[in-house]
Short mmCIF file of C-alpha atoms in Angstrom, two decimals:
data_model
loop_
_atom_site.label_atom_id
_atom_site.label_comp_id
_atom_site.label_asym_id
_atom_site.label_seq_id
_atom_site.Cartn_x
_atom_site.Cartn_y
_atom_site.Cartn_z
CA PRO A 1 82.08 10.23 41.49
CA PRO A 2 80.94 13.99 40.32
CA PRO A 3 82.64 15.41 37.02
CA VAL A 4 85.73 17.66 37.55
CA GLY A 5 84.90 21.14 37.98
CA ALA A 6 81.19 20.47 38.53
CA SER A 7 79.40 21.10 42.07
CA PRO A 8 79.27 17.63 43.56
CA GLY A 9 76.36 18.65 45.77
CA ALA A 10 74.13 19.70 42.90
CA LEU A 11 74.23 16.46 41.01
CA ASN A 12 74.47 13.84 43.82
CA PRO A 13 75.40 14.77 47.56
CA PHE A 14 76.35 11.06 48.46
CA ASP A 15 79.11 8.56 47.71
CA ARG A 16 77.17 5.44 46.52
CA ARG A 17 80.30 3.33 46.62
CA LEU A 18 81.39 4.59 50.03
CA LYS A 19 77.90 3.62 51.06
CA ARG A 20 78.01 0.16 50.01
CA LYS A 21 81.67 -0.15 51.49
CA GLN A 22 80.33 0.95 54.94
CA LYS A 23 77.50 -1.51 54.68
CA ASN A 24 79.65 -4.39 53.85
CA TRP A 25 82.06 -3.38 56.41
CA ALA A 26 79.62 -3.30 59.09
CA ALA A 27 77.98 -6.65 58.31
CA LEU A 28 81.40 -8.33 58.96
CA GLN A 29 81.60 -7.08 62.63
CA ALA A 30 81.66 -9.50 65.23
CA GLU A 31 78.72 -10.11 67.63
CA PRO A 32 75.99 -8.16 65.21
CA ALA A 33 73.26 -8.79 67.75
CA LYS A 34 74.78 -5.97 69.89
CA CYS A 35 74.68 -3.58 66.88
CA ASP A 36 71.25 -4.25 66.00
CA TYR A 37 68.74 -3.70 68.71
CA LEU A 38 67.56 -0.52 67.35
CA ARG A 39 67.01 -1.85 63.91
CA GLU A 40 65.31 -4.99 65.23
CA GLU A 41 63.03 -2.82 67.31
CA VAL A 42 61.98 -0.82 64.70
CA GLY A 43 61.63 -3.85 62.38
CA GLY A 44 59.17 -5.22 64.96
CA ARG A 45 56.86 -1.99 64.85
CA ILE A 46 56.79 -2.23 61.13
CA ALA A 47 55.75 -5.86 61.14
CA ASP A 48 52.97 -4.63 63.62
CA ARG A 49 51.68 -2.19 60.84
CA VAL A 50 51.89 -5.09 58.54
CA PHE A 51 49.68 -7.23 60.79
CA ASP A 52 47.17 -4.30 61.35
CA ILE A 53 46.18 -4.79 57.70
CA THR A 54 43.79 -7.72 57.32
CA ARG A 55 44.95 -9.49 54.31
CA THR A 56 47.71 -12.23 53.27
CA PHE A 57 50.23 -11.01 50.92
CA PRO A 58 51.53 -13.67 48.24
CA LEU A 59 54.67 -11.96 47.42
CA ALA A 60 56.37 -9.21 49.64
CA LEU A 61 59.54 -7.14 48.96
CA ASP A 62 61.98 -5.95 51.91
CA VAL A 63 64.10 -3.09 50.58
CA GLY A 64 67.34 -2.72 52.31
CA SER A 65 66.65 -5.65 54.30
CA GLY A 66 70.10 -5.99 55.91
CA ARG A 67 70.28 -9.19 57.99
CA GLY A 68 66.39 -9.42 57.68
CA TYR A 69 65.04 -7.30 60.88
CA ILE A 70 61.43 -7.29 59.66
CA ALA A 71 61.15 -10.70 58.49
CA GLN A 72 62.06 -12.27 61.92
CA HIS A 73 58.75 -10.77 63.03
CA LEU A 74 56.63 -11.75 60.14
CA THR A 75 54.78 -15.09 59.72
CA LYS A 76 53.88 -17.35 56.62
CA GLU A 77 50.56 -16.72 57.33
CA THR A 78 50.93 -12.99 56.56
CA VAL A 79 53.38 -13.31 53.84
CA GLU A 80 53.77 -16.22 51.76
CA LYS A 81 56.96 -15.39 49.95
CA LEU A 82 59.62 -12.54 50.47
CA ILE A 83 62.37 -11.18 48.52
CA GLN A 84 65.18 -9.26 50.47
CA VAL A 85 67.30 -6.81 48.67
CA ASP A 86 70.16 -5.18 50.07
CA ILE A 87 73.36 -3.14 48.37
CA ALA A 88 75.66 -5.25 50.75
CA GLU A 89 76.09 -8.91 49.89
CA ASN A 90 77.64 -9.31 53.39
CA ALA A 91 74.49 -8.43 55.12
CA LEU A 92 72.54 -10.96 53.00
CA LYS A 93 74.93 -13.75 53.86
CA ASN A 94 74.70 -13.24 57.44
CA ALA A 95 71.02 -12.91 57.26
CA ILE A 96 68.50 -14.24 60.22
CA GLU A 97 66.54 -17.01 59.16
CA SER A 98 62.77 -16.79 58.69
CA GLU A 99 59.90 -19.26 58.77
CA ILE A 100 58.62 -17.32 55.44
CA PRO A 101 60.11 -18.68 52.08
CA THR A 102 62.83 -16.18 51.10
CA VAL A 103 65.14 -15.36 48.06
CA ARG A 104 67.83 -12.70 48.76
CA VAL A 105 69.03 -10.36 45.87
CA VAL A 106 72.20 -8.10 45.87
CA ALA A 107 70.96 -4.88 44.38
CA ASP A 108 71.09 -1.03 44.88
CA GLU A 109 68.03 0.06 46.57
CA GLU A 110 67.88 3.12 44.33
CA PHE A 111 67.71 0.85 41.10
CA LEU A 112 65.35 -2.06 42.00
CA PRO A 113 65.93 -5.01 39.34
CA PHE A 114 62.20 -5.99 39.21
CA LYS A 115 59.13 -5.33 36.53
CA GLU A 116 56.16 -3.15 37.30
CA ASP A 117 53.46 -4.27 39.40
CA THR A 118 55.23 -7.30 40.94
CA PHE A 119 54.52 -6.86 44.74
CA ASP A 120 51.65 -6.97 46.87
CA LEU A 121 53.68 -5.64 49.89
CA VAL A 122 56.78 -3.65 50.08
CA VAL A 123 58.63 -2.69 53.48
CA SER A 124 61.68 -1.11 54.66
CA SER A 125 63.30 -0.17 57.89
CA LEU A 126 65.98 2.58 58.25
CA ARG A 127 67.72 1.66 55.29
CA TYR A 128 66.96 3.56 52.12
CA GLY A 129 68.30 7.25 51.92
CA SER A 130 67.30 9.31 54.49
CA HIS A 131 67.80 12.46 52.29
CA SER A 132 65.59 14.08 49.98
CA HIS A 133 66.93 13.06 46.79
CA ALA A 134 67.61 9.37 47.53
CA LEU A 135 64.21 9.28 49.28
CA CYS A 136 62.56 10.37 46.10
CA VAL A 137 64.31 7.79 43.93
CA CYS A 138 63.36 5.23 46.55
CA VAL A 139 59.68 5.69 46.62
CA LEU A 140 59.39 6.15 42.78
CA GLN A 141 61.19 2.69 42.45
CA ILE A 142 58.79 1.29 45.19
CA HIS A 143 55.72 2.55 43.75
CA GLN A 144 56.71 1.17 40.25
CA VAL A 145 57.03 -2.46 41.41
CA LEU A 146 54.04 -2.64 43.70
CA LYS A 147 50.90 -4.16 42.34
CA PRO A 148 47.72 -1.75 42.29
CA ASP A 149 46.11 -1.84 45.55
CA GLY A 150 49.57 -2.88 46.90
CA VAL A 151 50.90 -1.30 50.11
CA PHE A 152 54.17 0.36 51.20
CA ILE A 153 55.14 0.20 54.90
CA GLY A 154 58.54 2.06 55.71
CA ALA A 155 60.55 3.66 58.45
CA MET A 156 63.38 6.20 58.35
CA PHE A 157 65.14 8.35 60.44
CA GLY A 158 63.38 11.68 61.39
CA GLY A 159 64.99 15.22 61.26
CA ASP A 160 65.52 15.29 64.82
CA THR A 161 67.63 12.43 65.01
CA LEU A 162 70.80 12.81 67.22
CA TYR A 163 70.13 16.55 67.63
CA GLU A 164 72.05 16.55 70.86
CA LEU A 165 75.40 15.16 69.29
CA ARG A 166 75.19 17.42 66.18
CA CYS A 167 74.33 20.77 68.15
CA SER A 168 77.54 19.89 70.28
CA LEU A 169 79.67 18.93 67.60
CA GLN A 170 78.89 22.03 65.72
CA LEU A 171 79.26 24.42 68.76
CA ALA A 172 82.44 23.06 69.42
CA GLU A 173 83.72 23.35 65.56
CA LEU A 174 82.47 26.93 65.76
CA GLU A 175 84.56 27.79 68.92
CA ARG A 176 87.59 25.90 68.31
CA GLU A 177 87.99 26.08 64.40
CA GLY A 178 85.84 28.71 63.18
CA GLY A 179 83.48 26.77 61.06
CA PHE A 180 81.68 23.42 61.06
CA SER A 181 81.00 20.65 58.58
CA PRO A 182 78.57 17.92 58.58
CA HIS A 183 79.36 14.51 60.51
CA VAL A 184 75.85 12.65 60.19
CA SER A 185 74.24 12.40 57.16
CA PRO A 186 71.10 15.02 56.81
CA PHE A 187 67.67 13.71 57.51
CA THR A 188 64.21 14.74 56.03
CA ALA A 189 61.85 16.72 57.69
CA VAL A 190 58.20 15.25 58.08
CA ALA A 191 56.71 18.07 56.75
CA ASP A 192 58.33 16.86 53.39
CA LEU A 193 57.58 13.39 53.82
CA GLY A 194 53.79 13.31 52.93
CA HIS A 195 54.54 15.50 49.92
CA LEU A 196 57.25 13.13 48.70
CA LEU A 197 55.04 10.04 48.66
CA SER A 198 51.88 11.88 47.18
CA ARG A 199 54.26 12.76 44.11
CA ALA A 200 55.71 9.55 43.79
CA GLY A 201 52.03 8.27 43.46
CA PHE A 202 50.82 6.90 46.58
CA ASN A 203 47.35 7.58 48.09
CA THR A 204 45.61 7.18 51.50
CA LEU A 205 48.92 8.05 53.25
CA THR A 206 49.58 7.89 56.81
CA VAL A 207 52.68 9.19 58.49
CA ASP A 208 53.38 9.15 62.23
CA THR A 209 56.62 9.71 64.44
CA ASP A 210 58.07 8.23 67.32
CA GLU A 211 61.42 8.56 69.31
CA ILE A 212 63.55 6.07 70.80
CA GLN A 213 66.37 7.44 73.27
CA VAL A 214 69.33 5.72 74.53
CA ASN A 215 71.35 6.82 77.48
CA TYR A 216 75.25 6.68 77.20
CA PRO A 217 78.17 7.74 79.93
CA GLY A 218 79.46 10.45 77.65
CA LEU A 219 79.90 12.06 74.07
CA PHE A 220 82.86 9.51 73.26
CA GLU A 221 80.73 6.53 74.39
CA VAL A 222 77.97 7.90 71.94
CA MET A 223 80.70 8.25 69.11
CA GLU A 224 81.90 5.12 69.40
CA ASP A 225 78.57 3.09 69.65
CA LEU A 226 77.49 5.06 66.60
CA GLN A 227 80.50 4.15 64.57
CA GLY A 228 80.65 0.46 65.62
CA LYS A 229 76.93 -0.08 66.01
CA TYR A 230 74.02 2.06 64.92
CA ILE A 231 75.32 4.32 62.19
CA LEU A 232 77.47 1.94 60.17
CA CYS A 233 75.58 -1.37 60.80
CA MET A 234 72.55 0.63 59.41
CA GLY A 235 74.58 2.26 56.61
CA GLU A 236 73.79 5.83 57.92
CA SER A 237 77.39 6.93 58.31
CA ASN A 238 77.94 10.33 56.72
CA CYS A 239 79.29 9.82 53.22
CA SER A 240 78.57 13.47 51.94
CA TRP A 241 81.02 14.28 49.18
CA ASN A 242 82.07 17.30 51.41
CA ARG A 243 82.59 15.29 54.68
CA LYS A 244 85.16 16.11 56.85
CA PRO A 245 87.95 13.14 57.48
CA LEU A 246 88.45 13.84 61.11
CA LEU A 247 87.95 15.87 64.34
CA HIS A 248 90.58 17.38 66.57
CA ARG A 249 90.98 16.18 69.96
CA GLU A 250 90.30 19.66 71.39
CA THR A 251 87.29 19.87 69.36
CA MET A 252 85.91 16.71 70.79
CA LEU A 253 86.87 17.44 74.37
CA ALA A 254 84.97 20.67 73.86
CA ALA A 255 81.92 18.86 72.37
CA ALA A 256 81.99 16.53 75.18
CA ALA A 257 81.76 19.26 77.75
CA ILE A 258 79.04 20.91 75.70
CA TYR A 259 76.97 17.89 75.40
CA GLN A 260 77.06 17.16 79.01
CA GLU A 261 76.32 21.01 79.97
CA MET A 262 73.40 21.33 77.61
CA TYR A 263 71.69 17.51 77.63
CA GLY A 264 73.16 15.87 80.48
CA ASN A 265 71.00 13.67 82.91
CA SER A 266 70.94 13.97 86.58
CA ASN A 267 72.98 10.63 86.95
CA GLY A 268 75.77 11.82 84.68
CA SER A 269 74.58 10.06 81.57
CA VAL A 270 73.71 12.02 78.17
CA PRO A 271 71.11 10.93 76.07
CA ALA A 272 71.01 10.15 72.26
CA THR A 273 67.48 10.58 70.49
CA PHE A 274 66.34 8.86 67.40
CA GLN A 275 63.59 10.19 65.83
CA ILE A 276 61.71 7.66 63.43
CA TYR A 277 59.22 8.33 60.83
CA TYR A 278 56.63 5.67 59.94
CA MET A 279 54.90 5.84 56.66
CA ILE A 280 52.02 3.77 55.02
CA GLY A 281 50.77 4.47 51.49
CA TRP A 282 48.89 2.52 48.84
CA LYS A 283 49.28 2.47 45.03
CA TYR A 284 45.88 3.56 43.39
CA HIS A 285 43.19 0.80 42.43
CA GLU A 286 39.63 1.62 41.43
CA SER A 287 38.22 -0.43 44.11
CA GLN A 288 39.86 1.74 46.72
CA ALA A 289 37.32 4.04 48.81
CA LYS A 290 37.38 7.52 47.61
CA PRO A 291 36.94 10.89 49.24
CA ALA A 292 33.32 12.33 48.86
CA GLN A 293 32.83 15.10 46.56
CA ARG A 294 33.45 18.57 48.15
CA GLY A 295 30.11 20.54 49.43
CA SER A 296 28.26 16.89 49.78
CA ALA A 297 28.04 16.66 53.47
CA THR A 298 24.94 16.76 54.92
CA VAL A 299 25.74 17.74 58.54
CA SER A 300 27.74 20.79 59.74
CA PHE A 301 30.63 20.36 61.95
CA GLY A 302 29.28 23.30 63.95
CA ASP A 303 26.30 21.12 64.90
CA LEU A 304 28.51 18.53 66.57
CA ALA A 305 28.75 20.89 69.46
CA LYS A 306 25.33 20.52 69.98
CA ILE A 307 25.14 16.74 70.30
CA GLU A 308 26.04 16.61 74.15
CA GLY A 309 23.06 18.79 74.86
CA LEU A 310 20.82 16.95 72.99
CA LEU A 311 21.72 13.95 74.59
CA LYS A 312 21.10 15.38 78.07
CA ARG A 313 17.43 16.74 76.88
CA GLY A 314 17.16 13.00 75.70
CA LYS A 315 17.98 11.40 79.35
CA LYS A 316 15.73 13.82 81.05
#
């Protein structure tokens, strides 16, 4: 915890001990398959990006593996050996079996217990910190344990995740209580992501976004599903030091009405949007292709507009 008299947000905006308790609690919930379809979907999309790289990875690391949502989609022809790391021991105990030889390690994702230049591939799905401070720490750790010419493929929640819920709660709290506090952990903006990866030492970066939208009967069903499924099962429940312990009943009813009025579908349901950032970064190696020097081009982009006309003349 932050020292007495200090500003906790300036030092560390998140309670790591609470984060570990949340993840361990989530891993013990009944019928985990009902909680994990979002993580399994994103894990499959990360695996597809691994398959796009035409090479075999002798040793791979899954950071914040949970129950193994990426590993279940990979094959031993692509990854020969896998290390799964998670802060919650209960998640690793209930891990999904994979055909890949796997070793499971309980460790904090922000303090990876591995030597430098160890892994050929590092993957991570919706697990490491979605805020700037934790993300900086995580990508630095990942870059350190990657071998030269190793690749990192990850996914994280984007800045527009759950914007319908956040906006409805904020408007309701402002109206009923004269102010609002965060109820969902903050998310990183896509404009900052490439900069953070570049500063960590990654090059040949690729960042793209996707959205997954889930419909619910109303706000209370959204909150229940988030608490019992997405948020706690993915370890993304709000654990800020300045979190508010509860919401008043009147505020919740007002938020439900705002949610329905502003975002409701024609059939009476309400949407919850999950924005996903996918990122690929490589650790530098001298064998990698390098960009051409500035001014070395032999053709102007302005000439490209003339190509269509030249082709038509050629046909004539």
